[in-house]
Short mmCIF file of N, CA and C in Angstrom, two decimals:
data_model
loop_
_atom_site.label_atom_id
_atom_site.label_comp_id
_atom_site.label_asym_id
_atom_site.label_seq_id
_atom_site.Cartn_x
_atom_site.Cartn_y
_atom_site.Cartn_z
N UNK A 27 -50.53 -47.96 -3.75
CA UNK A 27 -50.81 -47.41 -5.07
C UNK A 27 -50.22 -46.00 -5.18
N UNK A 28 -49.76 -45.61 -6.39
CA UNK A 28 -49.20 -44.40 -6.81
C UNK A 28 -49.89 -43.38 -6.43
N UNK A 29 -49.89 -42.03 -5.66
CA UNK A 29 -50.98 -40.94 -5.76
C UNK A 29 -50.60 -40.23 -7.38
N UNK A 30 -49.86 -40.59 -8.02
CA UNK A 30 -49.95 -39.82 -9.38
C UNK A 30 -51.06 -40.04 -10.31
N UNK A 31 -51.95 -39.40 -11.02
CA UNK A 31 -53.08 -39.83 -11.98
C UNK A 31 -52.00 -40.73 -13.20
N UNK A 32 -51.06 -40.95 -13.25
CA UNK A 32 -50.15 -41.84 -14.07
C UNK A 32 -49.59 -43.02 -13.67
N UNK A 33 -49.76 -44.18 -14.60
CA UNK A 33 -48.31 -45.05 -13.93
C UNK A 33 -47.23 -44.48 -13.55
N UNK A 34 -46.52 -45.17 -12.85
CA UNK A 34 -45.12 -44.89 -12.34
C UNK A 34 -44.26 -44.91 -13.54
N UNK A 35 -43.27 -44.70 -14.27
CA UNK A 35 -42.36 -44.52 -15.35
C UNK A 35 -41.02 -45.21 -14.98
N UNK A 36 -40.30 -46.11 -15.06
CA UNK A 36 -39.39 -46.38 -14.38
C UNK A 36 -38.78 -47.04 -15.99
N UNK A 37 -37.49 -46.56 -15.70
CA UNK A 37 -36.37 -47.12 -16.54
C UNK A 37 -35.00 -48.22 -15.97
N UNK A 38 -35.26 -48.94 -16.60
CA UNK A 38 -34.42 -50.01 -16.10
C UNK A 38 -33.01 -49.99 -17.11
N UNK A 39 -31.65 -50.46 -16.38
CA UNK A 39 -30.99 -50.09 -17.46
C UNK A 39 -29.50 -51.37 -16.90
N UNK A 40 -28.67 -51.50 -17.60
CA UNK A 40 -27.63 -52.41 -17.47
C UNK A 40 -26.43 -51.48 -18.44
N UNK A 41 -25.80 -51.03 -17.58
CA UNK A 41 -24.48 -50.25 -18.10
C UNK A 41 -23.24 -50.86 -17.85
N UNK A 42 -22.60 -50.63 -18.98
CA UNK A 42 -21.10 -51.07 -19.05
C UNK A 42 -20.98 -52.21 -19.27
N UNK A 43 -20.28 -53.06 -19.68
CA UNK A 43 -19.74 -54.97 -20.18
C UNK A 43 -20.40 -55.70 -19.73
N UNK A 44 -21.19 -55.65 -18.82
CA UNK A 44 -21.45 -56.84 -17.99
C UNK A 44 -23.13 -57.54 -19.27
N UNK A 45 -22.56 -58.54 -19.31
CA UNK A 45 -23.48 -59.50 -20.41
C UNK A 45 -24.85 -60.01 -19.93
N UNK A 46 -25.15 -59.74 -19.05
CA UNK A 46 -25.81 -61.52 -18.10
C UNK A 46 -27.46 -59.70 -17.69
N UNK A 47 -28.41 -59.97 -18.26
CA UNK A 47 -29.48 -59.12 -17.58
C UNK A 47 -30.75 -60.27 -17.55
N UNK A 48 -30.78 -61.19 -17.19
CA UNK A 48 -32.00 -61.87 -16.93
C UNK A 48 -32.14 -61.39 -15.53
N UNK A 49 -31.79 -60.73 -14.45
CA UNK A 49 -32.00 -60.54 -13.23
C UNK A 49 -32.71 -59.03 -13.77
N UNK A 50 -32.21 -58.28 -14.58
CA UNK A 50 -33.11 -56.88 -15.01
C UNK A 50 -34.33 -57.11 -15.28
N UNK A 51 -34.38 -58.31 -16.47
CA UNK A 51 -35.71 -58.13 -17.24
C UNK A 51 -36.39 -59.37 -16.06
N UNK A 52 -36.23 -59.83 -14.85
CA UNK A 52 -37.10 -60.31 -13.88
C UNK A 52 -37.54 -58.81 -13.34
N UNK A 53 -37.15 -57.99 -13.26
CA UNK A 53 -37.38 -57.01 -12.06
C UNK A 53 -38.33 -55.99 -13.16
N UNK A 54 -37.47 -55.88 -14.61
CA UNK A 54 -38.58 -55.16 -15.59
C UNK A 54 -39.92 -55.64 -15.74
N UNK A 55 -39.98 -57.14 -15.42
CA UNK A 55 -41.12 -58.36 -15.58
C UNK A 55 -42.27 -57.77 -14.32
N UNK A 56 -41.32 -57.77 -13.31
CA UNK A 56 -42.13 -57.49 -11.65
C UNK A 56 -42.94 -56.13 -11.68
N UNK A 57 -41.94 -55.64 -12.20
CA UNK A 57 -42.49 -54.02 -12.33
C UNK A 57 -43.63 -53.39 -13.08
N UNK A 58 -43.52 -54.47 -14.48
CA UNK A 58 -44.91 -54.17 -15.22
C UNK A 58 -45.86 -54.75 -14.47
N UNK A 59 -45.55 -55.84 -14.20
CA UNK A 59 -47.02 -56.61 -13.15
C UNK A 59 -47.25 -55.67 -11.72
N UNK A 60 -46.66 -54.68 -11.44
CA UNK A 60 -46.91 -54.09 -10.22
C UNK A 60 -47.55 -52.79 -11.05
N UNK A 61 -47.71 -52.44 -12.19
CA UNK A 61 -48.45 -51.41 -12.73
C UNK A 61 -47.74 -50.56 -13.24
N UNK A 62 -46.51 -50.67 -13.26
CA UNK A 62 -45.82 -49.45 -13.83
C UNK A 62 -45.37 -49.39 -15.14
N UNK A 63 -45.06 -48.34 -15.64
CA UNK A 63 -44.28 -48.43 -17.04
C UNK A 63 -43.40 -48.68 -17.22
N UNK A 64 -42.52 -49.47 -18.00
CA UNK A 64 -40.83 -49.72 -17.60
C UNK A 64 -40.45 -49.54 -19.12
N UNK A 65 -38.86 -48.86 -19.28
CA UNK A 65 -38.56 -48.62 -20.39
C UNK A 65 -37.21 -49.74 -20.28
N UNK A 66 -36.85 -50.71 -20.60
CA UNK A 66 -35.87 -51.53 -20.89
C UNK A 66 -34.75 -51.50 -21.79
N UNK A 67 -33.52 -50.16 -21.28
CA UNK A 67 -32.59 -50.12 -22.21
C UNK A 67 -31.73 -51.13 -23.45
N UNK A 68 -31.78 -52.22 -22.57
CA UNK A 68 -30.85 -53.31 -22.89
C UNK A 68 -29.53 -52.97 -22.25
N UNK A 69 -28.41 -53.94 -22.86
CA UNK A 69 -27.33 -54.35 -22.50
C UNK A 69 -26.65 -53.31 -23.41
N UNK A 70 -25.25 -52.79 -22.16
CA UNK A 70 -24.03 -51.98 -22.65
C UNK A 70 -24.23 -51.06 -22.87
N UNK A 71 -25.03 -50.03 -22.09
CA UNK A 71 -25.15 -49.08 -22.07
C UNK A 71 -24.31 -47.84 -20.90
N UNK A 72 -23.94 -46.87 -21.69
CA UNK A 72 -23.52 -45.77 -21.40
C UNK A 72 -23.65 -45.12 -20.01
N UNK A 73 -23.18 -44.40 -19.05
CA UNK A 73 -24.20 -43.61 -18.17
C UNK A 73 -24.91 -42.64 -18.76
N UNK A 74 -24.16 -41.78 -19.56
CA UNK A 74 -24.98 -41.19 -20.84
C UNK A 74 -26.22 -41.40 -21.35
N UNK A 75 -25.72 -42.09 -22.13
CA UNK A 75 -27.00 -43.24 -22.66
C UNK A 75 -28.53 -43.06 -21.45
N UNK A 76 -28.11 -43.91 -20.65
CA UNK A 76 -29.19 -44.00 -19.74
C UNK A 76 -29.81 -42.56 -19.49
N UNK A 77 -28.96 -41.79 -18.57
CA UNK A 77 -29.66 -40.30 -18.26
C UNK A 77 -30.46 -39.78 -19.49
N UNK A 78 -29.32 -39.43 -20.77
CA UNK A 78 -30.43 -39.35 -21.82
C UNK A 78 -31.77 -39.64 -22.14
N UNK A 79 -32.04 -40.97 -22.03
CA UNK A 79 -33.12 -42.40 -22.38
C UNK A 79 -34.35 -41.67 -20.93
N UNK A 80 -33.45 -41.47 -19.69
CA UNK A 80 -34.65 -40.94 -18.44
C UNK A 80 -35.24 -39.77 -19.03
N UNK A 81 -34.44 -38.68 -19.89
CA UNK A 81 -34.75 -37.74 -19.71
C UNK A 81 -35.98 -37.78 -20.68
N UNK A 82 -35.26 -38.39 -21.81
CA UNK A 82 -36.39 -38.63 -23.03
C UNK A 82 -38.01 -39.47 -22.58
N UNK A 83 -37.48 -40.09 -21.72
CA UNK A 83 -38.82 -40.85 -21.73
C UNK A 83 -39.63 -40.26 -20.29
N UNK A 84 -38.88 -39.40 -19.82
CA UNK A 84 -39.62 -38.51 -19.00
C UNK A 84 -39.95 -39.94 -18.03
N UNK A 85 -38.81 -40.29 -17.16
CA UNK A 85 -39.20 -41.72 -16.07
C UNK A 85 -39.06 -40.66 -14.80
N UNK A 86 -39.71 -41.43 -13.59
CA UNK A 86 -39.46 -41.30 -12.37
C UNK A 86 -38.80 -41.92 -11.57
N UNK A 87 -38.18 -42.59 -12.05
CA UNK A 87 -36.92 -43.43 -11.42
C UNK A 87 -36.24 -44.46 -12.65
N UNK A 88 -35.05 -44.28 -12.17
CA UNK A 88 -34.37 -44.84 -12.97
C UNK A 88 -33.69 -46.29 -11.85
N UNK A 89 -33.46 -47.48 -12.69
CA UNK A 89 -32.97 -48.93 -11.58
C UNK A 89 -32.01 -49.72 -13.10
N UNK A 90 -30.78 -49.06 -11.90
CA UNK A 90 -29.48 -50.03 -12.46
C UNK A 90 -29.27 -51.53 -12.49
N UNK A 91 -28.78 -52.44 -12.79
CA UNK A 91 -28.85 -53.69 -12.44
C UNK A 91 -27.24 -53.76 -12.71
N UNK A 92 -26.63 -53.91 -11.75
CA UNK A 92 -25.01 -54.07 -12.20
C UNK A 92 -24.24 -55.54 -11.04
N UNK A 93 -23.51 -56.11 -11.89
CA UNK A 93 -22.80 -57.08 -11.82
C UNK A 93 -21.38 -57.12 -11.58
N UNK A 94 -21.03 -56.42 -12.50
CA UNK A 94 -19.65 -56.10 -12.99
C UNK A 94 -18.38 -55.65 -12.08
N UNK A 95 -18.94 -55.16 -11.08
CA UNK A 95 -17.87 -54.38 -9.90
C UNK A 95 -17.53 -53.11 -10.14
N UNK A 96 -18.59 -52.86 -10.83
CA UNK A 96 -18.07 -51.19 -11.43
C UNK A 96 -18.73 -49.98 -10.69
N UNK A 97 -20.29 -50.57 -9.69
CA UNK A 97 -20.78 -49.90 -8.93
C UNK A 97 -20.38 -48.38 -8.71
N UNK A 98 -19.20 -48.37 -8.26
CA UNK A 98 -18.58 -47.08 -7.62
C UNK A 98 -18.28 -46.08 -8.63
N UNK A 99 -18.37 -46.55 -10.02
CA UNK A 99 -17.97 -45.51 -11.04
C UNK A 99 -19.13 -45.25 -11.70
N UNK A 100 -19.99 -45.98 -11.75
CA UNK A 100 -21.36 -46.09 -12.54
C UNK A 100 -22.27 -45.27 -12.20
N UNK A 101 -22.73 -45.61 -10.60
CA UNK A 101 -23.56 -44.64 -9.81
C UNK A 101 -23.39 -43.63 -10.07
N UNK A 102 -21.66 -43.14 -9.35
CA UNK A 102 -21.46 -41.60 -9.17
C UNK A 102 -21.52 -40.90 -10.71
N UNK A 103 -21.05 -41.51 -11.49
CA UNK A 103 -21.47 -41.25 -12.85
C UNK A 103 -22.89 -40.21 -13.28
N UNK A 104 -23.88 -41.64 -12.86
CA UNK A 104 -25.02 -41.23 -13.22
C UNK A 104 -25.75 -39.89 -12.36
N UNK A 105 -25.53 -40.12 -11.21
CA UNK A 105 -25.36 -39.07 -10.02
C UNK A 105 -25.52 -37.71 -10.61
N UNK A 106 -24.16 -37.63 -10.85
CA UNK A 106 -23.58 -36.38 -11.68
C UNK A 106 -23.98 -36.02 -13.00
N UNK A 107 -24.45 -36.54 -14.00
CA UNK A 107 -25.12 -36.27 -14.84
C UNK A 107 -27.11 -36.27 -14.61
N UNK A 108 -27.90 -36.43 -13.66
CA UNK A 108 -28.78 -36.30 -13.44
C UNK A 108 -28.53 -34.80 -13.09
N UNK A 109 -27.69 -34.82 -11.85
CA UNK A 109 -27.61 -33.21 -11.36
C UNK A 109 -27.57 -32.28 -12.43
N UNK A 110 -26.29 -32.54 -13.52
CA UNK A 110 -26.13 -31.60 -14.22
C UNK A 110 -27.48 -31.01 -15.60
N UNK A 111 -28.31 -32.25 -15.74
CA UNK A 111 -29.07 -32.09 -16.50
C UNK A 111 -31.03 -31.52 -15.54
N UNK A 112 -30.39 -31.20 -14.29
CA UNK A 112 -31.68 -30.53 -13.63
C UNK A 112 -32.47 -31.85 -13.16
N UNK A 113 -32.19 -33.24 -13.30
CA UNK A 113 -32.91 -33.96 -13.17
C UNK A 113 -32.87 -34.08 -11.26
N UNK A 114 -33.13 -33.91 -10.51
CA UNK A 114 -32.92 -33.85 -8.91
C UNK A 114 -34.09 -34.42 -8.60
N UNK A 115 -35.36 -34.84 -9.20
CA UNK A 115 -36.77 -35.27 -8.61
C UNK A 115 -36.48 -36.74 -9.18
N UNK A 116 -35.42 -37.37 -9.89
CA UNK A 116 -35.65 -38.73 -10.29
C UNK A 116 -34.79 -39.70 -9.51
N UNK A 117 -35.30 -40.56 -8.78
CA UNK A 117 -35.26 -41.55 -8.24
C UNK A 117 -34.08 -42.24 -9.29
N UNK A 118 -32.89 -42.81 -8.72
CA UNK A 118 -31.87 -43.79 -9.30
C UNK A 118 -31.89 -44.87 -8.30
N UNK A 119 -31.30 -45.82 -8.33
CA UNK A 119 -32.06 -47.08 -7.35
C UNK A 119 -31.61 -48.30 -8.34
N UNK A 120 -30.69 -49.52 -7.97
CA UNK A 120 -30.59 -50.67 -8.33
C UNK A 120 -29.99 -51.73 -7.16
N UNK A 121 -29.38 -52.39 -8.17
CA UNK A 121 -29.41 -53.82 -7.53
C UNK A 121 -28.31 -54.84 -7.88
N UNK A 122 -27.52 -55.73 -7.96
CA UNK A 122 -26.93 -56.76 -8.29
C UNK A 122 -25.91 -56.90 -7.03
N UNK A 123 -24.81 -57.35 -7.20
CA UNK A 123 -23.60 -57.92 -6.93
C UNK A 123 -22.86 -56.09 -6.56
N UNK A 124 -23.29 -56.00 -5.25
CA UNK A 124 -22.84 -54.64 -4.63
C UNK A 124 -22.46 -54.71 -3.18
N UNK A 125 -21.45 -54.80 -2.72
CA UNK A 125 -20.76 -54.73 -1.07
C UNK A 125 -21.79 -53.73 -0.51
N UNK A 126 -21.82 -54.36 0.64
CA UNK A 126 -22.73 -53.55 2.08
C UNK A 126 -22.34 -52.13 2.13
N UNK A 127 -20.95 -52.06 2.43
CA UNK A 127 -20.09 -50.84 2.63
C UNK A 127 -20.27 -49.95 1.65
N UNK A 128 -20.11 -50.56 0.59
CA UNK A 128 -20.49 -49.79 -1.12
C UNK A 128 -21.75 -49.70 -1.06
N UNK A 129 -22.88 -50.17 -0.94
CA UNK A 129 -23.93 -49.58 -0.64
C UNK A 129 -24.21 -48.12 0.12
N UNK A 130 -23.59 -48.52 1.51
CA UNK A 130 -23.76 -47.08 2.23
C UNK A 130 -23.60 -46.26 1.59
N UNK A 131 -21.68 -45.88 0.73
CA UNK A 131 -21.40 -45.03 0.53
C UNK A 131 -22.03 -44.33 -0.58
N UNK A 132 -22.30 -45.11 -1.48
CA UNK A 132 -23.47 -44.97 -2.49
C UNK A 132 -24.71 -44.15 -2.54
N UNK A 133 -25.22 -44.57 -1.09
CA UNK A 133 -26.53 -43.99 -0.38
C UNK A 133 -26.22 -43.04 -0.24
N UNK A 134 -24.96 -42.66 0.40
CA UNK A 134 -24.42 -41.04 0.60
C UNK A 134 -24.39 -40.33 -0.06
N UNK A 135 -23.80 -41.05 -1.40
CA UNK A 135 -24.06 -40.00 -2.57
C UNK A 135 -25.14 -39.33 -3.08
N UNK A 136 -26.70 -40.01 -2.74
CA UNK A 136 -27.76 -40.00 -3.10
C UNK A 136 -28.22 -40.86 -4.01
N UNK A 137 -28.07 -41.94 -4.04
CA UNK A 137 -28.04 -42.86 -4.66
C UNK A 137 -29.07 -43.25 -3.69
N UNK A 138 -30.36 -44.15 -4.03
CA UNK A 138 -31.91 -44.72 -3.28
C UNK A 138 -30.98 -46.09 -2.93
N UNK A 139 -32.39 -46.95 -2.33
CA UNK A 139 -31.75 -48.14 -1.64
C UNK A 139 -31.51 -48.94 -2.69
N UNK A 140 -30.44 -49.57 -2.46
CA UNK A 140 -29.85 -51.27 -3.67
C UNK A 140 -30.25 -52.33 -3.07
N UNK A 141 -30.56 -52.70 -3.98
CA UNK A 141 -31.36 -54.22 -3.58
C UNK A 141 -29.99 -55.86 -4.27
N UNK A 142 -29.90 -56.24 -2.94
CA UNK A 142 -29.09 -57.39 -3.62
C UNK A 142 -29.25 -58.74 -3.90
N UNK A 143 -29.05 -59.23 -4.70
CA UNK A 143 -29.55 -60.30 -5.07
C UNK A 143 -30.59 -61.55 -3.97
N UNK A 144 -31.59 -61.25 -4.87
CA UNK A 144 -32.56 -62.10 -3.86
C UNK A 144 -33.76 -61.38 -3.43
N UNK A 145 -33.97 -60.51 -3.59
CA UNK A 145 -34.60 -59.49 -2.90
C UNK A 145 -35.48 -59.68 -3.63
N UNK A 146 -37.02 -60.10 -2.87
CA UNK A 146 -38.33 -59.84 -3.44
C UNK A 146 -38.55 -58.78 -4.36
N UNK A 147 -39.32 -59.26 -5.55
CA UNK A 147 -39.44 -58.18 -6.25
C UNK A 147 -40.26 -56.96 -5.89
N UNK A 148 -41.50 -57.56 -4.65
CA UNK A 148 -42.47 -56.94 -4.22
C UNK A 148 -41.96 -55.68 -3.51
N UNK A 149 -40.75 -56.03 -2.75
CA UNK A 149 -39.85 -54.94 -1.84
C UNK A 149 -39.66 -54.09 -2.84
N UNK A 150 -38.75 -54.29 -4.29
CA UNK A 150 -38.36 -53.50 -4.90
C UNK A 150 -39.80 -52.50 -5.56
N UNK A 151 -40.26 -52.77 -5.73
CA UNK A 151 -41.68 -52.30 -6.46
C UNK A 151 -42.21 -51.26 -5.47
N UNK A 152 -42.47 -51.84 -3.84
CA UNK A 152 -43.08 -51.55 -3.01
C UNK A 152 -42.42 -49.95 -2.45
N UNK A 153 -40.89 -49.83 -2.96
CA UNK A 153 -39.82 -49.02 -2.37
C UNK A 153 -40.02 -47.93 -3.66
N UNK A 154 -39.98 -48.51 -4.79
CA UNK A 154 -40.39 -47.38 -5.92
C UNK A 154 -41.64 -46.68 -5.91
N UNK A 155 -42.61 -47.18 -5.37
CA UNK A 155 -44.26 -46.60 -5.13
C UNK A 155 -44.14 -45.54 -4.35
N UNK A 156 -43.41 -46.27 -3.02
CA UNK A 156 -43.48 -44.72 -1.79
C UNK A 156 -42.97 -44.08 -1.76
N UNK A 157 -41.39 -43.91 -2.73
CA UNK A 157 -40.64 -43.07 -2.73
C UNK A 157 -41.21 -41.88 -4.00
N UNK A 158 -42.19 -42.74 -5.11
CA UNK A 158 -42.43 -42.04 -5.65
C UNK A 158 -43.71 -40.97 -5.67
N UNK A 159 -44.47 -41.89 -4.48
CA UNK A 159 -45.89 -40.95 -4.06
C UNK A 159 -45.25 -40.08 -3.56
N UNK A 160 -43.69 -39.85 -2.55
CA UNK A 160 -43.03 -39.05 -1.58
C UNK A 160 -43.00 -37.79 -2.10
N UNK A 161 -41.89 -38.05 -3.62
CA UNK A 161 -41.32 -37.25 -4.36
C UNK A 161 -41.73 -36.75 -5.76
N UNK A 162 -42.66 -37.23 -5.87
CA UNK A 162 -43.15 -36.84 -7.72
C UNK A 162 -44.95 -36.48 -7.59
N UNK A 163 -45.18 -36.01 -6.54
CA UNK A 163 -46.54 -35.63 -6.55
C UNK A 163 -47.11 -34.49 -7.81
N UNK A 164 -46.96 -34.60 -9.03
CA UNK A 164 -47.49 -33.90 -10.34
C UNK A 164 -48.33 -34.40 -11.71
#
């Protein structure tokens, strides 16, 4: 359970072309049933867009769902616009169709763990709780 007197805030989001988010709104699905708040951008969204949408809705983690092969531009994207907008306490963190290797490097960037297809939702939920009791104690 969260040590925050709040649900957890988590924004889920699907950026750039890729059409297909029934794997998002399973994990947006998991997430409300695990207690948290989830804000559900929809499809074709911006990195913009998204950071904006975190900032506005004041989330504690934000979870990509990407398909597309665009991983490597998307992340660092978002990366860089969290930094620039002071956001450094919010959790970014997704999942789809992402190489091992691209994972690591990802991680390096500061990018949280990616979850790839298949992955219990409970893990994913379970990984947003402790990272967020870790880091958002307010």
């Amino acid at each position: 359970m969260s040590k925050l007197k709040r649900p957890i805030r988590v924004l889920v989001a699907k950026v750039g072309l890729d059409g297909h988010d029934r794997g998002a709104k399973v994990i947006a699905t998991a997430l409300r049933d695990a207690g948290m708040e989830v804000i559900y951008t929809g499809l074709r969204q911006t990195p913009e867009m998204v950071v904006n949408a975190a900032l506005q809705e004041d989330v504690d983690a934000i979870g990509i769902s990407i398909l597309s092969g665009a991983h490597m531009t998307v992340f660092p994207k978002v990366i860089q616009l969290l930094k620039e907008k002071g956001m450094n306490d919010v959790l970014l963190t997704g999942g789809g169709i992402i190489p091992e290797d691209d994972m690591k490097i990802l991680n390096e960037m500061g990018v949280g763990k990616l979850f790839p297809p298949g992955t219990p939702t409970s893990d994913i939920a379970g990984y947003i709780t402790e990272w967020t009791a870790a880091n958002r104690n307010f």
